[in-house]
Short mmCIF file of C-alpha atoms and ligand atoms in Angstrom, two decimals:
data_model
loop_
_atom_site.label_atom_id
_atom_site.label_comp_id
_atom_site.label_asym_id
_atom_site.label_seq_id
_atom_site.Cartn_x
_atom_site.Cartn_y
_atom_site.Cartn_z
CA UNK A 1 6.85 0.43 7.89
CA UNK A 2 4.20 -1.35 10.06
CA UNK A 3 1.20 -2.43 7.86
CA UNK A 4 -1.09 -0.75 10.16
CA UNK A 5 0.74 2.61 10.24
CA UNK A 6 -0.93 5.26 8.14
CA UNK A 7 1.10 7.51 5.98
CA UNK A 8 -0.23 11.06 6.26
CA UNK A 9 0.65 14.11 4.21
CA UNK A 10 0.53 17.55 5.84
CA UNK A 11 0.83 20.48 3.44
CA UNK A 12 2.06 23.61 5.30
CA UNK A 13 3.40 21.26 7.94
CA UNK A 14 6.18 23.69 9.02
CA UNK A 15 3.66 26.40 9.76
CA UNK A 16 1.86 27.33 13.11
CA UNK A 17 -1.03 24.77 12.90
CA UNK A 18 0.80 22.41 10.61
CA UNK A 19 3.64 21.78 12.92
CA UNK A 20 1.18 21.00 15.82
CA UNK A 21 -0.68 18.68 13.69
CA UNK A 22 2.49 16.81 12.47
CA UNK A 23 3.44 16.40 16.14
CA UNK A 24 -0.04 15.15 17.05
CA UNK A 25 -0.11 12.57 14.08
CA UNK A 26 3.28 11.17 15.07
CA UNK A 27 2.11 10.84 18.65
CA UNK A 28 -0.88 8.84 17.54
CA UNK A 29 1.34 6.39 15.51
CA UNK A 30 1.18 7.81 11.99
CA UNK A 31 4.06 8.09 9.49
CA UNK A 32 3.99 11.92 8.53
CA UNK A 33 5.28 13.55 5.43
CA UNK A 34 5.40 17.33 5.84
CA UNK A 35 5.42 19.47 2.75
CA UNK A 36 6.25 23.18 2.83
CA UNK A 37 7.77 26.01 0.77
CA UNK A 38 8.63 27.91 4.05
CA UNK A 39 6.89 31.14 2.83
CA UNK A 40 5.57 31.64 6.46
CA UNK A 41 6.51 28.44 7.87
CA UNK A 42 9.81 27.82 9.75
CA UNK A 43 12.23 25.06 9.91
CA UNK A 44 12.53 25.85 13.71
CA UNK A 45 8.86 24.66 14.07
CA UNK A 46 9.79 21.17 12.92
CA UNK A 47 13.38 20.81 13.98
CA UNK A 48 12.50 18.66 16.94
CA UNK A 49 10.70 16.21 14.54
CA UNK A 50 13.43 15.78 11.98
CA UNK A 51 15.38 13.02 13.65
CA UNK A 52 12.22 10.78 14.11
CA UNK A 53 11.93 7.77 11.92
CA UNK A 54 8.31 8.49 11.23
CA UNK A 55 8.77 12.10 10.04
CA UNK A 56 9.97 13.36 6.80
CA UNK A 57 9.99 16.94 5.42
CA UNK A 58 9.94 17.94 1.77
CA UNK A 59 10.39 21.41 0.33
CA UNK A 60 7.70 21.68 -2.19
CA UNK A 61 5.27 24.37 -3.47
CA UNK A 62 1.71 22.97 -3.58
CA UNK A 63 1.03 25.00 -6.83
CA UNK A 64 2.92 22.21 -8.52
CA UNK A 65 1.85 18.63 -8.75
CA UNK A 66 3.10 16.22 -6.16
CA UNK A 67 3.71 12.47 -6.70
CA UNK A 68 3.96 10.51 -3.45
CA UNK A 69 2.12 7.74 -1.84
CA UNK A 70 -0.03 8.50 1.24
CA UNK A 71 -3.29 7.28 2.82
CA UNK A 72 -4.47 10.64 4.22
CA UNK A 73 -3.99 14.33 3.15
CA UNK A 74 -4.31 17.43 5.30
CA UNK A 75 -4.17 20.41 3.02
CA UNK A 76 -2.95 23.43 5.28
CA UNK A 77 -0.57 25.14 2.83
CA UNK A 78 -1.56 28.79 2.64
CA UNK A 79 -0.52 32.00 4.31
CA UNK A 80 -3.03 32.80 7.01
CA UNK A 81 -2.26 36.27 8.25
CA UNK A 82 -3.59 39.41 6.49
CA UNK A 83 -0.17 40.98 6.02
CA UNK A 84 1.34 37.66 4.57
CA UNK A 85 -1.59 36.67 2.31
CA UNK A 86 -1.80 40.29 0.92
CA UNK A 87 1.98 40.54 0.36
CA UNK A 88 1.58 38.51 -2.85
CA UNK A 89 -2.18 38.17 -3.51
CA UNK A 90 -1.86 36.32 -6.89
CA UNK A 91 0.34 33.71 -5.23
CA UNK A 92 -2.25 33.48 -2.43
CA UNK A 93 -5.11 32.64 -4.81
CA UNK A 94 -2.89 30.36 -6.72
CA UNK A 95 -1.88 28.48 -3.54
CA UNK A 96 -5.48 27.94 -2.46
CA UNK A 97 -6.87 27.11 -5.87
CA UNK A 98 -3.98 25.22 -7.61
CA UNK A 99 -2.98 23.77 -4.24
CA UNK A 100 -6.48 22.30 -3.79
CA UNK A 101 -6.44 21.02 -7.38
CA UNK A 102 -3.18 19.45 -6.91
CA UNK A 103 -4.07 17.87 -3.50
CA UNK A 104 -7.50 16.60 -4.72
CA UNK A 105 -5.74 15.09 -7.84
CA UNK A 106 -3.25 13.39 -5.59
CA UNK A 107 -6.15 12.06 -3.29
CA UNK A 108 -8.14 10.92 -6.39
CA UNK A 109 -5.13 8.82 -7.73
CA UNK A 110 -4.54 7.34 -4.34
CA UNK A 111 -8.16 7.10 -3.27
CA UNK A 112 -6.94 8.91 -0.09
CA UNK A 113 -9.04 10.91 2.31
CA UNK A 114 -8.41 14.62 1.92
CA UNK A 115 -8.87 17.46 4.51
CA UNK A 116 -9.17 21.13 3.74
CA UNK A 117 -8.08 23.88 6.17
CA UNK A 118 -10.92 26.39 5.11
CA UNK A 119 -11.69 29.44 7.11
CA UNK A 120 -14.18 31.70 8.81
CA UNK A 121 -13.28 34.14 6.06
CA UNK A 122 -15.52 32.37 3.85
CA UNK A 123 -18.25 34.15 5.63
CA UNK A 124 -16.58 37.63 4.95
CA UNK A 125 -17.86 40.49 7.03
CA UNK A 126 -20.88 38.44 8.29
CA UNK A 127 -24.44 39.81 8.47
CA UNK A 128 -25.58 36.78 10.51
CA UNK A 129 -24.35 36.17 13.98
CA UNK A 130 -23.08 33.79 15.19
CA UNK A 131 -22.01 31.99 12.05
CA UNK A 132 -23.47 28.82 11.15
CA UNK A 133 -22.34 26.48 8.32
CA UNK A 134 -25.53 27.26 6.35
CA UNK A 135 -24.71 31.03 6.11
CA UNK A 136 -23.28 31.84 2.62
CA UNK A 137 -21.42 34.89 3.79
CA UNK A 138 -20.77 38.47 2.72
CA UNK A 139 -17.43 38.60 0.98
CA UNK A 140 -16.12 41.55 -1.07
CA UNK A 141 -14.76 39.65 -4.26
CA UNK A 142 -12.55 42.59 -5.33
CA UNK A 143 -11.12 43.84 -1.87
CA UNK A 144 -7.68 43.34 -0.45
CA UNK A 145 -8.79 40.26 1.49
CA UNK A 146 -10.40 38.62 -1.45
CA UNK A 147 -7.25 36.70 -2.64
CA UNK A 148 -7.66 34.77 0.63
CA UNK A 149 -11.37 34.74 1.15
CA UNK A 150 -12.30 33.88 -2.52
CA UNK A 151 -9.32 31.38 -2.81
CA UNK A 152 -10.70 29.47 0.19
CA UNK A 153 -14.19 29.70 -1.09
CA UNK A 154 -13.09 28.34 -4.64
CA UNK A 155 -11.17 25.62 -2.73
CA UNK A 156 -14.23 24.51 -1.03
CA UNK A 157 -16.02 24.45 -4.31
CA UNK A 158 -13.40 22.10 -5.82
CA UNK A 159 -13.54 19.89 -2.68
CA UNK A 160 -17.31 19.46 -3.13
CA UNK A 161 -17.12 19.02 -6.92
CA UNK A 162 -14.45 16.21 -6.40
CA UNK A 163 -16.74 14.66 -3.79
CA UNK A 164 -19.70 14.65 -6.17
CA UNK A 165 -17.91 14.05 -9.37
CA UNK A 166 -15.35 11.53 -8.21
CA UNK A 167 -16.65 10.26 -4.88
CA UNK A 168 -13.69 11.45 -3.21
CA UNK A 169 -13.64 11.13 0.66
CA UNK A 170 -13.41 14.84 1.76
CA UNK A 171 -13.28 16.66 5.03
CA UNK A 172 -13.80 20.58 5.09
CA UNK A 173 -13.16 22.36 8.42
CA UNK A 174 -13.87 26.21 8.69
CA UNK A 175 -11.28 27.38 11.12
CA UNK A 176 -12.01 30.40 13.18
CA UNK A 177 -9.08 32.56 14.79
CA UNK A 178 -6.62 30.10 16.44
CA UNK A 179 -3.47 31.04 18.52
CA UNK A 180 -0.91 29.46 20.43
CA UNK A 181 2.98 28.64 20.65
CA UNK A 182 4.77 28.67 17.28
CA UNK A 183 2.80 31.57 15.65
CA UNK A 184 5.34 33.68 13.89
CA UNK A 185 6.41 36.55 15.93
CA UNK A 186 6.13 38.87 12.84
CA UNK A 187 3.09 37.18 11.71
CA UNK A 188 0.82 40.33 12.09
CA UNK A 189 -2.10 38.48 13.72
CA UNK A 190 -3.65 40.04 16.71
CA UNK A 191 -2.65 37.75 19.47
CA UNK A 192 0.89 37.41 18.38
CA UNK A 193 1.20 41.24 17.76
CA UNK A 194 -0.18 42.18 21.10
CA UNK A 195 1.88 39.66 23.15
CA UNK A 196 5.18 40.68 21.32
CA UNK A 197 4.36 44.25 21.82
CA UNK A 198 3.48 43.82 25.58
CA UNK A 199 6.62 41.76 26.19
CA UNK A 200 8.85 44.36 24.44
CA UNK A 201 7.04 47.25 26.34
CA UNK A 202 6.03 48.65 22.91
CA UNK A 203 2.63 50.31 22.23
CA UNK A 204 -0.16 47.86 21.66
CA UNK A 205 -1.66 48.67 18.16
CA UNK A 206 -5.49 48.41 18.24
CA UNK A 207 -6.83 48.79 14.74
CA UNK A 208 -9.97 50.95 14.88
CA UNK A 209 -11.69 51.59 18.24
CA UNK A 210 -11.21 47.94 19.33
CA UNK A 211 -14.90 47.13 19.39
CA UNK A 212 -14.71 44.54 16.56
CA UNK A 213 -15.01 41.08 17.90
CA UNK A 214 -13.34 37.68 17.27
CA UNK A 215 -13.42 34.30 19.16
CA UNK A 216 -10.03 32.74 19.92
CA UNK A 217 -9.33 29.01 19.85
CA UNK A 218 -6.26 27.63 21.50
CA UNK A 219 -4.24 25.40 19.10
CA UNK A 220 -4.46 22.07 20.99
CA UNK A 221 -8.28 22.30 20.97
CA UNK A 222 -8.37 22.99 17.18
CA UNK A 223 -5.85 20.02 16.46
CA UNK A 224 -8.19 17.75 18.41
CA UNK A 225 -10.98 18.82 16.13
CA UNK A 226 -8.98 18.26 12.95
CA UNK A 227 -8.14 14.62 14.02
CA UNK A 228 -11.71 13.89 15.00
CA UNK A 229 -13.02 15.17 11.73
CA UNK A 230 -10.53 13.19 9.73
CA UNK A 231 -11.58 10.01 11.69
CA UNK A 232 -15.23 10.67 11.36
CA UNK A 233 -17.50 8.46 9.02
CA UNK A 234 -17.19 9.32 5.47
CA UNK A 235 -20.63 11.01 5.25
CA UNK A 236 -19.22 13.75 7.48
CA UNK A 237 -17.75 15.93 4.71
CA UNK A 238 -18.31 19.19 6.54
CA UNK A 239 -18.10 22.07 6.12
CA UNK A 240 -17.79 22.26 9.77
CA UNK A 241 -16.92 25.14 12.06
CA UNK A 242 -14.11 24.70 14.41
CA UNK A 243 -13.37 27.46 16.82
CA UNK A 244 -14.10 28.71 20.39
CA UNK A 245 -17.46 30.22 20.61
CA UNK A 246 -16.48 32.71 23.35
CA UNK A 247 -16.45 36.10 21.67
CA UNK A 248 -14.24 38.96 22.83
CA UNK A 249 -13.54 42.47 21.57
CA UNK A 250 -10.04 43.34 20.42
CA UNK A 251 -9.94 46.02 22.96
CA UNK A 252 -10.71 43.41 25.82
CA UNK A 253 -8.14 41.11 24.30
CA UNK A 254 -5.43 43.94 24.45
CA UNK A 255 -6.29 44.69 28.19
CA UNK A 256 -6.21 41.01 29.04
CA UNK A 257 -2.64 40.50 27.57
CA UNK A 258 -1.23 43.61 29.07
CA UNK A 259 -2.56 42.51 32.41
CA UNK A 260 -1.21 38.83 32.01
CA UNK A 261 2.20 40.08 30.84
CA UNK A 262 2.27 42.75 33.50
CA UNK A 263 3.38 45.12 30.77
CA UNK A 264 3.68 48.96 30.80
CA UNK A 265 2.65 49.14 27.13
CA UNK A 266 0.40 51.97 26.25
CA UNK A 267 -2.69 51.34 23.90
CA UNK A 268 -2.43 53.19 20.50
CA UNK A 269 -5.12 53.21 17.90
CA UNK A 270 -4.38 52.71 14.13
CA UNK A 271 -6.68 52.76 11.16
CA UNK A 272 -8.93 49.72 10.81
CA UNK A 273 -7.91 47.69 7.77
CA UNK A 274 -10.21 47.76 4.62
CA UNK A 275 -13.01 45.00 4.93
CA UNK A 276 -11.96 44.03 8.52
CA UNK A 277 -14.92 42.02 9.68
CA UNK A 278 -16.88 43.72 12.50
CA UNK A 279 -18.11 40.74 14.45
CA UNK A 280 -17.13 37.06 14.23
CA UNK A 281 -18.02 34.09 16.34
CA UNK A 282 -18.69 30.40 15.36
CA UNK A 283 -21.79 28.56 15.96
CA UNK A 284 -20.21 25.06 16.72
CA UNK A 285 -23.47 23.09 17.25
CA UNK A 286 -22.58 20.85 14.21
CA UNK A 287 -19.09 20.05 15.59
CA UNK A 288 -20.54 19.23 19.10
CA UNK A 289 -23.14 17.07 17.56
CA UNK A 290 -21.09 15.24 14.89
CA UNK A 291 -17.70 15.07 16.38
CA UNK A 292 -18.44 15.42 20.15
CA UNK A 293 -15.98 18.14 20.06
CA UNK A 294 -15.74 21.47 21.85
CA UNK A 295 -12.85 23.76 22.98
CA UNK A 296 -11.57 23.08 26.55
CA UNK A 297 -8.80 25.64 27.01
CA UNK A 298 -9.81 28.95 28.40
CA UNK A 299 -8.58 32.12 26.88
CA UNK A 300 -6.59 32.96 30.04
CA UNK A 301 -4.83 29.59 30.06
CA UNK A 302 -4.08 29.66 26.26
CA UNK A 303 -2.76 33.16 26.53
CA UNK A 304 -0.35 32.30 29.47
CA UNK A 305 1.07 29.37 27.40
CA UNK A 306 1.45 31.58 24.34
CA UNK A 307 3.05 34.35 26.37
CA UNK A 308 5.46 31.94 27.98
CA UNK A 309 6.40 30.78 24.40
CA UNK A 310 7.12 34.23 22.99
CA UNK A 311 8.90 35.26 26.15
CA UNK A 312 11.46 32.45 25.66
CA UNK A 313 11.72 33.21 22.01
CA UNK A 314 12.29 36.89 22.45
CA UNK A 315 14.74 36.10 25.25
CA UNK A 316 16.67 33.57 23.13
CA UNK A 317 16.90 36.07 20.38
CA UNK A 318 17.91 38.99 22.59
CA UNK A 319 14.77 40.85 21.47
CA UNK A 320 13.21 41.55 24.95
CA UNK A 321 14.28 44.53 27.11
CA UNK A 322 14.85 43.16 30.66
CA UNK A 323 12.69 45.78 32.34
CA UNK A 324 9.75 45.79 29.93
CA UNK A 325 7.78 42.83 31.36
CA UNK A 326 7.38 40.75 34.55
CA UNK A 327 5.99 37.61 33.09
CA UNK A 328 3.66 35.48 35.18
CA UNK A 329 4.94 32.01 34.26
P1 LIG B 1 0.95 29.61 8.71
O1 LIG B 1 1.23 30.76 7.84
O2 LIG B 1 1.80 29.46 9.98
O3 LIG B 1 1.13 28.24 7.96
C1 LIG B 1 0.85 28.12 6.59
C2 LIG B 1 2.03 27.15 6.06
O4 LIG B 1 1.84 26.97 4.58
C3 LIG B 1 3.40 27.85 6.17
O5 LIG B 1 4.30 26.83 6.70
C4 LIG B 1 3.77 28.22 4.74
O6 LIG B 1 5.09 28.28 4.53
C5 LIG B 1 3.10 27.13 4.01
N1 LIG B 1 2.80 27.55 2.56
C6 LIG B 1 2.33 28.78 2.12
N2 LIG B 1 2.26 28.73 0.68
C7 LIG B 1 2.66 27.55 0.45
C8 LIG B 1 2.81 26.83 -0.90
N3 LIG B 1 2.43 27.41 -2.08
N4 LIG B 1 3.27 25.51 -0.87
C9 LIG B 1 3.58 24.87 0.16
N5 LIG B 1 3.50 25.57 1.52
C10 LIG B 1 3.09 26.68 1.39
O7 LIG B 1 -0.65 29.67 9.08
P2 LIG B 1 -1.52 28.72 10.02
O8 LIG B 1 -2.20 29.54 10.90
O9 LIG B 1 -0.61 27.58 10.44
O10 LIG B 1 -2.62 28.18 8.98
C11 LIG B 1 -2.66 27.02 8.33
C12 LIG B 1 -3.80 26.75 7.59
O11 LIG B 1 -4.96 26.98 8.33
C13 LIG B 1 -3.98 27.80 6.38
O12 LIG B 1 -4.47 27.16 5.23
C14 LIG B 1 -4.92 28.78 6.88
O13 LIG B 1 -5.65 29.48 5.91
C15 LIG B 1 -5.90 28.03 7.82
N6 LIG B 1 -6.54 28.70 8.83
C16 LIG B 1 -5.88 29.21 9.96
C17 LIG B 1 -6.41 29.97 10.91
C18 LIG B 1 -5.76 30.45 12.15
O14 LIG B 1 -6.37 31.23 12.89
N7 LIG B 1 -4.52 30.08 12.38
C19 LIG B 1 -7.73 30.33 10.74
C20 LIG B 1 -8.44 30.03 9.57
C21 LIG B 1 -7.87 29.17 8.54
N1 LIG B 2 -5.74 43.67 14.92
C1 LIG B 2 -5.44 44.94 15.80
N2 LIG B 2 -4.10 45.09 15.99
C2 LIG B 2 -3.05 44.20 15.43
C3 LIG B 2 -3.47 43.21 14.62
C4 LIG B 2 -4.84 43.04 14.36
O1 LIG B 2 -6.25 45.54 16.30
O2 LIG B 2 -2.03 44.64 15.72
C5 LIG B 2 -7.20 43.43 14.75
C6 LIG B 2 -7.58 43.42 13.29
O3 LIG B 2 -8.00 44.59 12.71
C7 LIG B 2 -8.82 42.47 13.40
C8 LIG B 2 -8.56 41.66 14.60
O4 LIG B 2 -7.45 42.20 15.35
O5 LIG B 2 -10.04 43.24 13.73
C9 LIG B 2 -8.03 40.18 14.26
O6 LIG B 2 -6.97 40.37 13.21
P1 LIG B 2 -6.17 39.20 12.80
O7 LIG B 2 -5.27 39.68 11.70
O8 LIG B 2 -5.54 38.37 13.83
O9 LIG B 2 -7.29 38.15 12.17
P2 LIG B 2 -8.46 38.36 11.20
O10 LIG B 2 -8.69 39.54 10.95
O11 LIG B 2 -8.04 37.50 9.84
O12 LIG B 2 -9.54 37.66 11.93
#
């Protein structure tokens, strides 16, 4: 290994965001170790990296200690979609909390820098809008989303206690809804659901009346934010919001996707899940100021790329009726 080549651990590296991050780190000259238990991640996401000298994949659950030698750690391991994190909520909390303890312990032993993929869910169903990092949130600690929200909040607590108690070099990013190629087709998140439904000509399932808002960031923009935050001076611990501050309703998103796919899908309404946040949008002033970062990819461009990805995937899997969609490439 070249003496200047950094060795970087990415937990959750076979997932949607993790696989893009691994790719980006290899491209910038790092040696990457990807750790994943493949709960929601897929080997297909990293198959193209496996033959590279500077990439290595380990099957491992972050709830158990890990002994390897690295210079930097990105801790992304955790199911991110509501249906997946609610499937085994106890395991979700364990992954966030024990996973954070294990990665912080590893970082402490190695004096490595450690990055936590936190979430806008730490703000819960926010009563302040847009959400700034100072806002302490409105989380229901006993609801069905709590395993994720409170697990991530506790992980942030651990990161800041290791920082204060052990002088650890930490980076905490609060990620807002991000989408793009390599999302799992059955992931249940809104962008992948709507695109897959539109491509298959199936009904588009809007939960509630569709007036709830989210702000959608394209994956390439987010990964740029991760890398900048990791490279920032050590006093930049975060928490720092990373997301695209263009707010849209779920109803508008559905209409846009139907239009871009050229689909004949009908809109149907389903009950709004418990504790589903009504309004969410990041204030990214801190990221602009400290990292010189802001998203560049428009929703339309990002959606076109993502639609093209799912179109290929469904076609390869024989999952797409020929007549259902006329994709604009
Ligand atoms: P994802 O589900 O595609 O990726 C998560 C990865 O972690 C998967 O590969 C999964 O197999 C792995 N994993 C889960 N439990 C594990 C365990 N115990 N040990 C080892 N690996 C485990 O989701 P994603 O969208 O790529 O999210 C990555 C991270 O970013 C998560 O921590 C998530 O909470 C955070 N995040 C994502 C978003 C988003 O919009 N994508 C928003 C906020 C936060
Ligand atoms: N949603 C929807 N239809 C779907 C999937 C999700 O209307 O098929 C809604 C969901 O209720 C929420 C928004 O889209 O209001 C974003 O959901 P997602 O699961 O993508 O992310 P999160 O709620 O964690 O922000």
